[in-house]
Amino acid sequence: MRAATTAPVVLGIETSCDETGVGIVRGTELLANRIASSMELHARFGGVVPEIAARAHLEQMQPTIEGALADAGLTLDDIDAIAVTAGPGLAGALMVGIGAAKGLAAARELPLYGVNHLVGHVAADVLSGAPLELPTIALLVSGGHTSLLLVRDLAGDVELLGETIDDAAGEAFDKTARLLGLSYPGGPSIDAAAIGGDPAAIAFPRGLTAPKDRDRHRWNFSFSGLKTAVARHVERAEAAAEALPVADVAASFREAVVDVLVAKALDACAAHGIPRLLLGGGVVANRRLREVATERAEAAGVTLRIPPLELCTDNGAMIAAVGAMLVARGDAPSPAGFAAESTLEADVVQVVDDASTR
Ligand code: KG4
Ligand code: ZN
C-alpha cells in the first residue's frame, strides 16, 4: 500500500441485485461511479430474475471496471484496496462480484474487504460532500429491501430496528404496477400514472400500523396486504365491468406506501431521540416520498438527508466508501475464503469469517 499521508484509493464492486456497479473513491471523495443495469432484461418478467442478473454481471464486470478507472483517470496501479458487497442480496449475483474482486485482489496483491450492502447505502451519504452527522436513523427502500436502521458508527455500530416481513417497498410498486397493467419498473410508472389522481380516493390499508402491532412490529413493514387490496379493487371493477380509475388507484396506493414509510421512520427518530433521518435506495426516486418526508420531517424538527439519486440506487461507490472507512481505521481485510452471504445482517459491517474453514 502507498503511504498513508493521502486517503486510500478504494475500488468498490457491487453486484447484489440487477446493477453492476463499480465505484472509486479517495477517502470520502468520489472519483468514479459506473453502473451497468440489467433492468431491461428483467422487464418482461415484472421483476428481477436472479440467473439473468448473475449472467449480466459476468458480462458487464470487466467493461464496468475499465470504465470506472477511465472516468477516474486512474489505472489499477493507483488502487490501494478493493471492497465488494458480500451481502445481503441474490446469492448468484453476489458471487460474480466476489469472484471478480478476489481475482483482482489476488492478481494485484491488494487487500480485499467484503462489506455489507445496507451499510453501503448509508455510507453513500459521505460522498455527497457534507459530513454525515451521527447517530442517525436510516430508511433504506429499494426493490430488495425496506430496512430501518439506527446508525451510531458507520464502521461498526449499526442496529437493525425493523424491516419488511414480506415484500420490499420497491417490490410492492413493481407488483402493483403489474396488477394495473403498467410497465416495469413499477415505481416510475406508478408515479406517472398517479398524476392527476386523488391520493385519498381509496383508503388502502397501512400495514403493521394497528395498535396491536406496536409491540412486535413497531418498525417492521408489510406491503403484501396492500398489494392484495389493490388486486381486489381491480377484480371488483372488472366484475362490475367498470373502467378502473387507474390514476386514483395509483395515487392512493403510493400514498399508503409513503405514509407508512415516513410515519415509521419519524417514529423511530422520536423514540430514540435522534433528530436526523437519512433516506436511501431506489424508491427514494419517488416524488411523493420525497415531498411527504420533507414536510413531515420539518414539522417534527428532524433534519432530512437524501443523497443524490445516483448514490441512492445500488452502486459501487457506496461500497468503496465503506472500504475506505475500514482502511482508514486500520481494520484487517476479510479472509481470502469469505463467501457471499445472501442474508447478511445489518450489524455486520465487514465479513471476517472464512467460509472455507467452516
Ligand atoms: O435501489 P434500486 O435501484 O435497486 C434495488 O432494488 O436494489 O431500486 C429499484 C426499485 C424498483 O423496485 C423500482 O420500482 C423502485 O426502486 N423505484 C421507485 C421509483 N423509481 C424506482 N419506486 C417508487 N417510485 C419511483 N419513482
Ligand atoms: Zn440496495
PDB file of N, CA and C in Angstrom, residues 1-50:
ATOM      1  N   MET A   1       0.822  -1.213   0.000  1.00  0.00           N
ATOM      2  CA  MET A   1       0.000   0.000   0.000  1.00  0.00           C
ATOM      3  C   MET A   1       0.852   1.258   0.000  1.00  0.00           C
ATOM      4  N   ARG A   2       0.286   2.306  -0.568  1.00  0.00           N
ATOM      5  CA  ARG A   2       1.043   3.558  -0.612  1.00  0.00           C
ATOM      6  C   ARG A   2       1.045   4.236   0.753  1.00  0.00           C
ATOM      7  N   ALA A   3       1.839   5.259   0.856  1.00  0.00           N
ATOM      8  CA  ALA A   3       1.934   5.980   2.132  1.00  0.00           C
ATOM      9  C   ALA A   3       0.564   6.458   2.572  1.00  0.00           C
ATOM     10  N   ALA A   4       0.354   6.458   3.887  1.00  0.00           N
ATOM     11  CA  ALA A   4      -0.971   6.796   4.417  1.00  0.00           C
ATOM     12  C   ALA A   4      -1.186   8.307   4.540  1.00  0.00           C
ATOM     13  N   THR A   5      -0.317   9.087   3.914  1.00  0.00           N
ATOM     14  CA  THR A   5      -0.474  10.536   4.021  1.00  0.00           C
ATOM     15  C   THR A   5      -1.681  11.022   3.228  1.00  0.00           C
ATOM     16  N   THR A   6      -1.972  10.347   2.105  1.00  0.00           N
ATOM     17  CA  THR A   6      -3.198  10.687   1.388  1.00  0.00           C
ATOM     18  C   THR A   6      -4.214   9.593   1.679  1.00  0.00           C
ATOM     19  N   ALA A   7      -5.499   9.962   1.573  1.00  0.00           N
ATOM     20  CA  ALA A   7      -6.540   8.973   1.853  1.00  0.00           C
ATOM     21  C   ALA A   7      -6.429   7.823   0.849  1.00  0.00           C
ATOM     22  N   PRO A   8      -6.787   6.606   1.282  1.00  0.00           N
ATOM     23  CA  PRO A   8      -6.655   5.454   0.387  1.00  0.00           C
ATOM     24  C   PRO A   8      -7.623   5.523  -0.802  1.00  0.00           C
ATOM     25  N   VAL A   9      -7.116   5.063  -1.951  1.00  0.00           N
ATOM     26  CA  VAL A   9      -7.983   4.970  -3.131  1.00  0.00           C
ATOM     27  C   VAL A   9      -8.558   3.553  -3.147  1.00  0.00           C
ATOM     28  N   VAL A  10      -9.884   3.470  -3.075  1.00  0.00           N
ATOM     29  CA  VAL A  10     -10.536   2.157  -2.986  1.00  0.00           C
ATOM     30  C   VAL A  10     -11.488   1.964  -4.161  1.00  0.00           C
ATOM     31  N   LEU A  11     -11.396   0.781  -4.770  1.00  0.00           N
ATOM     32  CA  LEU A  11     -12.320   0.420  -5.851  1.00  0.00           C
ATOM     33  C   LEU A  11     -13.387  -0.493  -5.249  1.00  0.00           C
ATOM     34  N   GLY A  12     -14.653  -0.126  -5.444  1.00  0.00           N
ATOM     35  CA  GLY A  12     -15.753  -0.898  -4.871  1.00  0.00           C
ATOM     36  C   GLY A  12     -16.574  -1.576  -5.950  1.00  0.00           C
ATOM     37  N   ILE A  13     -16.948  -2.829  -5.681  1.00  0.00           N
ATOM     38  CA  ILE A  13     -17.732  -3.606  -6.651  1.00  0.00           C
ATOM     39  C   ILE A  13     -19.059  -4.010  -6.005  1.00  0.00           C
ATOM     40  N   GLU A  14     -20.156  -3.746  -6.718  1.00  0.00           N
ATOM     41  CA  GLU A  14     -21.500  -4.052  -6.206  1.00  0.00           C
ATOM     42  C   GLU A  14     -22.260  -4.893  -7.238  1.00  0.00           C
ATOM     43  N   THR A  15     -22.709  -6.097  -6.807  1.00  0.00           N
ATOM     44  CA  THR A  15     -23.496  -6.943  -7.719  1.00  0.00           C
ATOM     45  C   THR A  15     -24.612  -7.665  -6.964  1.00  0.00           C
ATOM     46  N   SER A  16     -25.215  -7.010  -5.960  1.00  0.00           N
ATOM     47  CA  SER A  16     -26.167  -7.763  -5.134  1.00  0.00           C
ATOM     48  C   SER A  16     -27.519  -7.981  -5.801  1.00  0.00           C
ATOM     49  N   CYS A  17     -27.840  -7.129  -6.796  1.00  0.00           N
ATOM     50  CA  CYS A  17     -29.152  -7.266  -7.441  1.00  0.00           C
ATOM     51  C   CYS A  17     -28.987  -7.156  -8.950  1.00  0.00           C
ATOM     52  N   ASP A  18     -29.594  -6.160  -9.578  1.00  0.00           N
ATOM     53  CA  ASP A  18     -29.506  -6.099 -11.043  1.00  0.00           C
ATOM     54  C   ASP A  18     -28.596  -4.985 -11.552  1.00  0.00           C
ATOM     55  N   GLU A  19     -27.877  -4.310 -10.649  1.00  0.00           N
ATOM     56  CA  GLU A  19     -26.934  -3.296 -11.100  1.00  0.00           C
ATOM     57  C   GLU A  19     -25.500  -3.768 -10.908  1.00  0.00           C
ATOM     58  N   THR A  20     -24.717  -3.729 -11.998  1.00  0.00           N
ATOM     59  CA  THR A  20     -23.282  -3.983 -11.865  1.00  0.00           C
ATOM     60  C   THR A  20     -22.674  -2.614 -11.606  1.00  0.00           C
ATOM     61  N   GLY A  21     -22.202  -2.405 -10.378  1.00  0.00           N
ATOM     62  CA  GLY A  21     -21.677  -1.087 -10.025  1.00  0.00           C
ATOM     63  C   GLY A  21     -20.200  -1.171  -9.686  1.00  0.00           C
ATOM     64  N   VAL A  22     -19.427  -0.262 -10.266  1.00  0.00           N
ATOM     65  CA  VAL A  22     -18.012  -0.147  -9.896  1.00  0.00           C
ATOM     66  C   VAL A  22     -17.744   1.320  -9.602  1.00  0.00           C
ATOM     67  N   GLY A  23     -17.305   1.580  -8.374  1.00  0.00           N
ATOM     68  CA  GLY A  23     -17.026   2.962  -7.981  1.00  0.00           C
ATOM     69  C   GLY A  23     -15.608   3.078  -7.471  1.00  0.00           C
ATOM     70  N   ILE A  24     -15.075   4.278  -7.541  1.00  0.00           N
ATOM     71  CA  ILE A  24     -13.735   4.524  -6.996  1.00  0.00           C
ATOM     72  C   ILE A  24     -13.808   5.772  -6.128  1.00  0.00           C
ATOM     73  N   VAL A  25     -13.269   5.671  -4.914  1.00  0.00           N
ATOM     74  CA  VAL A  25     -13.240   6.833  -4.017  1.00  0.00           C
ATOM     75  C   VAL A  25     -11.814   7.024  -3.487  1.00  0.00           C
ATOM     76  N   ARG A  26     -11.531   8.259  -3.122  1.00  0.00           N
ATOM     77  CA  ARG A  26     -10.300   8.532  -2.354  1.00  0.00           C
ATOM     78  C   ARG A  26     -10.782   9.077  -1.019  1.00  0.00           C
ATOM     79  N   GLY A  27     -10.763   8.219   0.001  1.00  0.00           N
ATOM     80  CA  GLY A  27     -11.351   8.606   1.285  1.00  0.00           C
ATOM     81  C   GLY A  27     -12.840   8.822   1.113  1.00  0.00           C
ATOM     82  N   THR A  28     -13.280  10.075   1.300  1.00  0.00           N
ATOM     83  CA  THR A  28     -14.715  10.358   1.104  1.00  0.00           C
ATOM     84  C   THR A  28     -14.947  11.141  -0.192  1.00  0.00           C
ATOM     85  N   GLU A  29     -13.925  11.160  -1.032  1.00  0.00           N
ATOM     86  CA  GLU A  29     -14.062  11.887  -2.312  1.00  0.00           C
ATOM     87  C   GLU A  29     -14.457  10.905  -3.416  1.00  0.00           C
ATOM     88  N   LEU A  30     -15.510  11.230  -4.131  1.00  0.00           N
ATOM     89  CA  LEU A  30     -15.999  10.360  -5.204  1.00  0.00           C
ATOM     90  C   LEU A  30     -15.194  10.601  -6.479  1.00  0.00           C
ATOM     91  N   LEU A  31     -14.567   9.532  -7.013  1.00  0.00           N
ATOM     92  CA  LEU A  31     -13.771   9.685  -8.239  1.00  0.00           C
ATOM     93  C   LEU A  31     -14.470   9.081  -9.451  1.00  0.00           C
ATOM     94  N   ALA A  32     -15.248   8.024  -9.239  1.00  0.00           N
ATOM     95  CA  ALA A  32     -15.965   7.401 -10.362  1.00  0.00           C
ATOM     96  C   ALA A  32     -17.126   6.588  -9.828  1.00  0.00           C
ATOM     97  N   ASN A  33     -18.178   6.490 -10.631  1.00  0.00           N
ATOM     98  CA  ASN A  33     -19.358   5.730 -10.229  1.00  0.00           C
ATOM     99  C   ASN A  33     -20.034   5.181 -11.481  1.00  0.00           C
ATOM    100  N   ARG A  34     -19.534   4.056 -11.981  1.00  0.00           N
ATOM    101  CA  ARG A  34     -20.059   3.450 -13.195  1.00  0.00           C
ATOM    102  C   ARG A  34     -21.127   2.418 -12.854  1.00  0.00           C
ATOM    103  N   ILE A  35     -22.226   2.451 -13.562  1.00  0.00           N
ATOM    104  CA  ILE A  35     -23.297   1.481 -13.308  1.00  0.00           C
ATOM    105  C   ILE A  35     -23.790   0.911 -14.637  1.00  0.00           C
ATOM    106  N   ALA A  36     -23.839  -0.414 -14.717  1.00  0.00           N
ATOM    107  CA  ALA A  36     -24.458  -1.070 -15.875  1.00  0.00           C
ATOM    108  C   ALA A  36     -25.643  -1.855 -15.336  1.00  0.00           C
ATOM    109  N   SER A  37     -26.839  -1.477 -15.737  1.00  0.00           N
ATOM    110  CA  SER A  37     -28.030  -2.136 -15.188  1.00  0.00           C
ATOM    111  C   SER A  37     -28.576  -3.183 -16.153  1.00  0.00           C
ATOM    112  N   SER A  38     -29.042  -4.304 -15.596  1.00  0.00           N
ATOM    113  CA  SER A  38     -29.670  -5.315 -16.456  1.00  0.00           C
ATOM    114  C   SER A  38     -31.193  -5.215 -16.368  1.00  0.00           C
ATOM    115  N   MET A  39     -31.673  -4.052 -15.873  1.00  0.00           N
ATOM    116  CA  MET A  39     -33.108  -3.867 -15.644  1.00  0.00           C
ATOM    117  C   MET A  39     -33.966  -4.228 -16.861  1.00  0.00           C
ATOM    118  N   GLU A  40     -33.513  -3.814 -18.048  1.00  0.00           N
ATOM    119  CA  GLU A  40     -34.328  -4.061 -19.249  1.00  0.00           C
ATOM    120  C   GLU A  40     -34.538  -5.549 -19.506  1.00  0.00           C
ATOM    121  N   LEU A  41     -33.534  -6.359 -19.146  1.00  0.00           N
ATOM    122  CA  LEU A  41     -33.636  -7.807 -19.372  1.00  0.00           C
ATOM    123  C   LEU A  41     -34.706  -8.444 -18.489  1.00  0.00           C
ATOM    124  N   HIS A  42     -35.027  -7.760 -17.372  1.00  0.00           N
ATOM    125  CA  HIS A  42     -35.998  -8.324 -16.433  1.00  0.00           C
ATOM    126  C   HIS A  42     -37.416  -7.810 -16.690  1.00  0.00           C
ATOM    127  N   ALA A  43     -37.515  -6.781 -17.535  1.00  0.00           N
ATOM    128  CA  ALA A  43     -38.789  -6.064 -17.685  1.00  0.00           C
ATOM    129  C   ALA A  43     -39.946  -6.996 -18.015  1.00  0.00           C
ATOM    130  N   ARG A  44     -39.719  -7.947 -18.945  1.00  0.00           N
ATOM    131  CA  ARG A  44     -40.866  -8.765 -19.349  1.00  0.00           C
ATOM    132  C   ARG A  44     -41.274  -9.772 -18.283  1.00  0.00           C
ATOM    133  N   PHE A  45     -40.445  -9.939 -17.239  1.00  0.00           N
ATOM    134  CA  PHE A  45     -40.819 -10.835 -16.139  1.00  0.00           C
ATOM    135  C   PHE A  45     -41.441 -10.063 -14.977  1.00  0.00           C
ATOM    136  N   GLY A  46     -41.402  -8.748 -15.030  1.00  0.00           N
ATOM    137  CA  GLY A  46     -42.027  -7.934 -13.985  1.00  0.00           C
ATOM    138  C   GLY A  46     -41.230  -7.870 -12.696  1.00  0.00           C
ATOM    139  N   GLY A  47     -40.028  -8.399 -12.700  1.00  0.00           N
ATOM    140  CA  GLY A  47     -39.180  -8.379 -11.506  1.00  0.00           C
ATOM    141  C   GLY A  47     -37.819  -8.973 -11.851  1.00  0.00           C
ATOM    142  N   VAL A  48     -36.862  -8.839 -10.932  1.00  0.00           N
ATOM    143  CA  VAL A  48     -35.504  -9.309 -11.216  1.00  0.00           C
ATOM    144  C   VAL A  48     -35.433 -10.837 -11.219  1.00  0.00           C
ATOM    145  N   VAL A  49     -34.886 -11.419 -12.293  1.00  0.00           N
ATOM    146  CA  VAL A  49     -34.679 -12.866 -12.375  1.00  0.00           C
ATOM    147  C   VAL A  49     -33.219 -13.132 -11.998  1.00  0.00           C
ATOM    148  N   PRO A  50     -32.980 -13.829 -10.852  1.00  0.00           N
ATOM    149  CA  PRO A  50     -31.614 -13.967 -10.333  1.00  0.00           C
ATOM    150  C   PRO A  50     -30.585 -14.486 -11.341  1.00  0.00           C
TER     151      PRO A  50
END
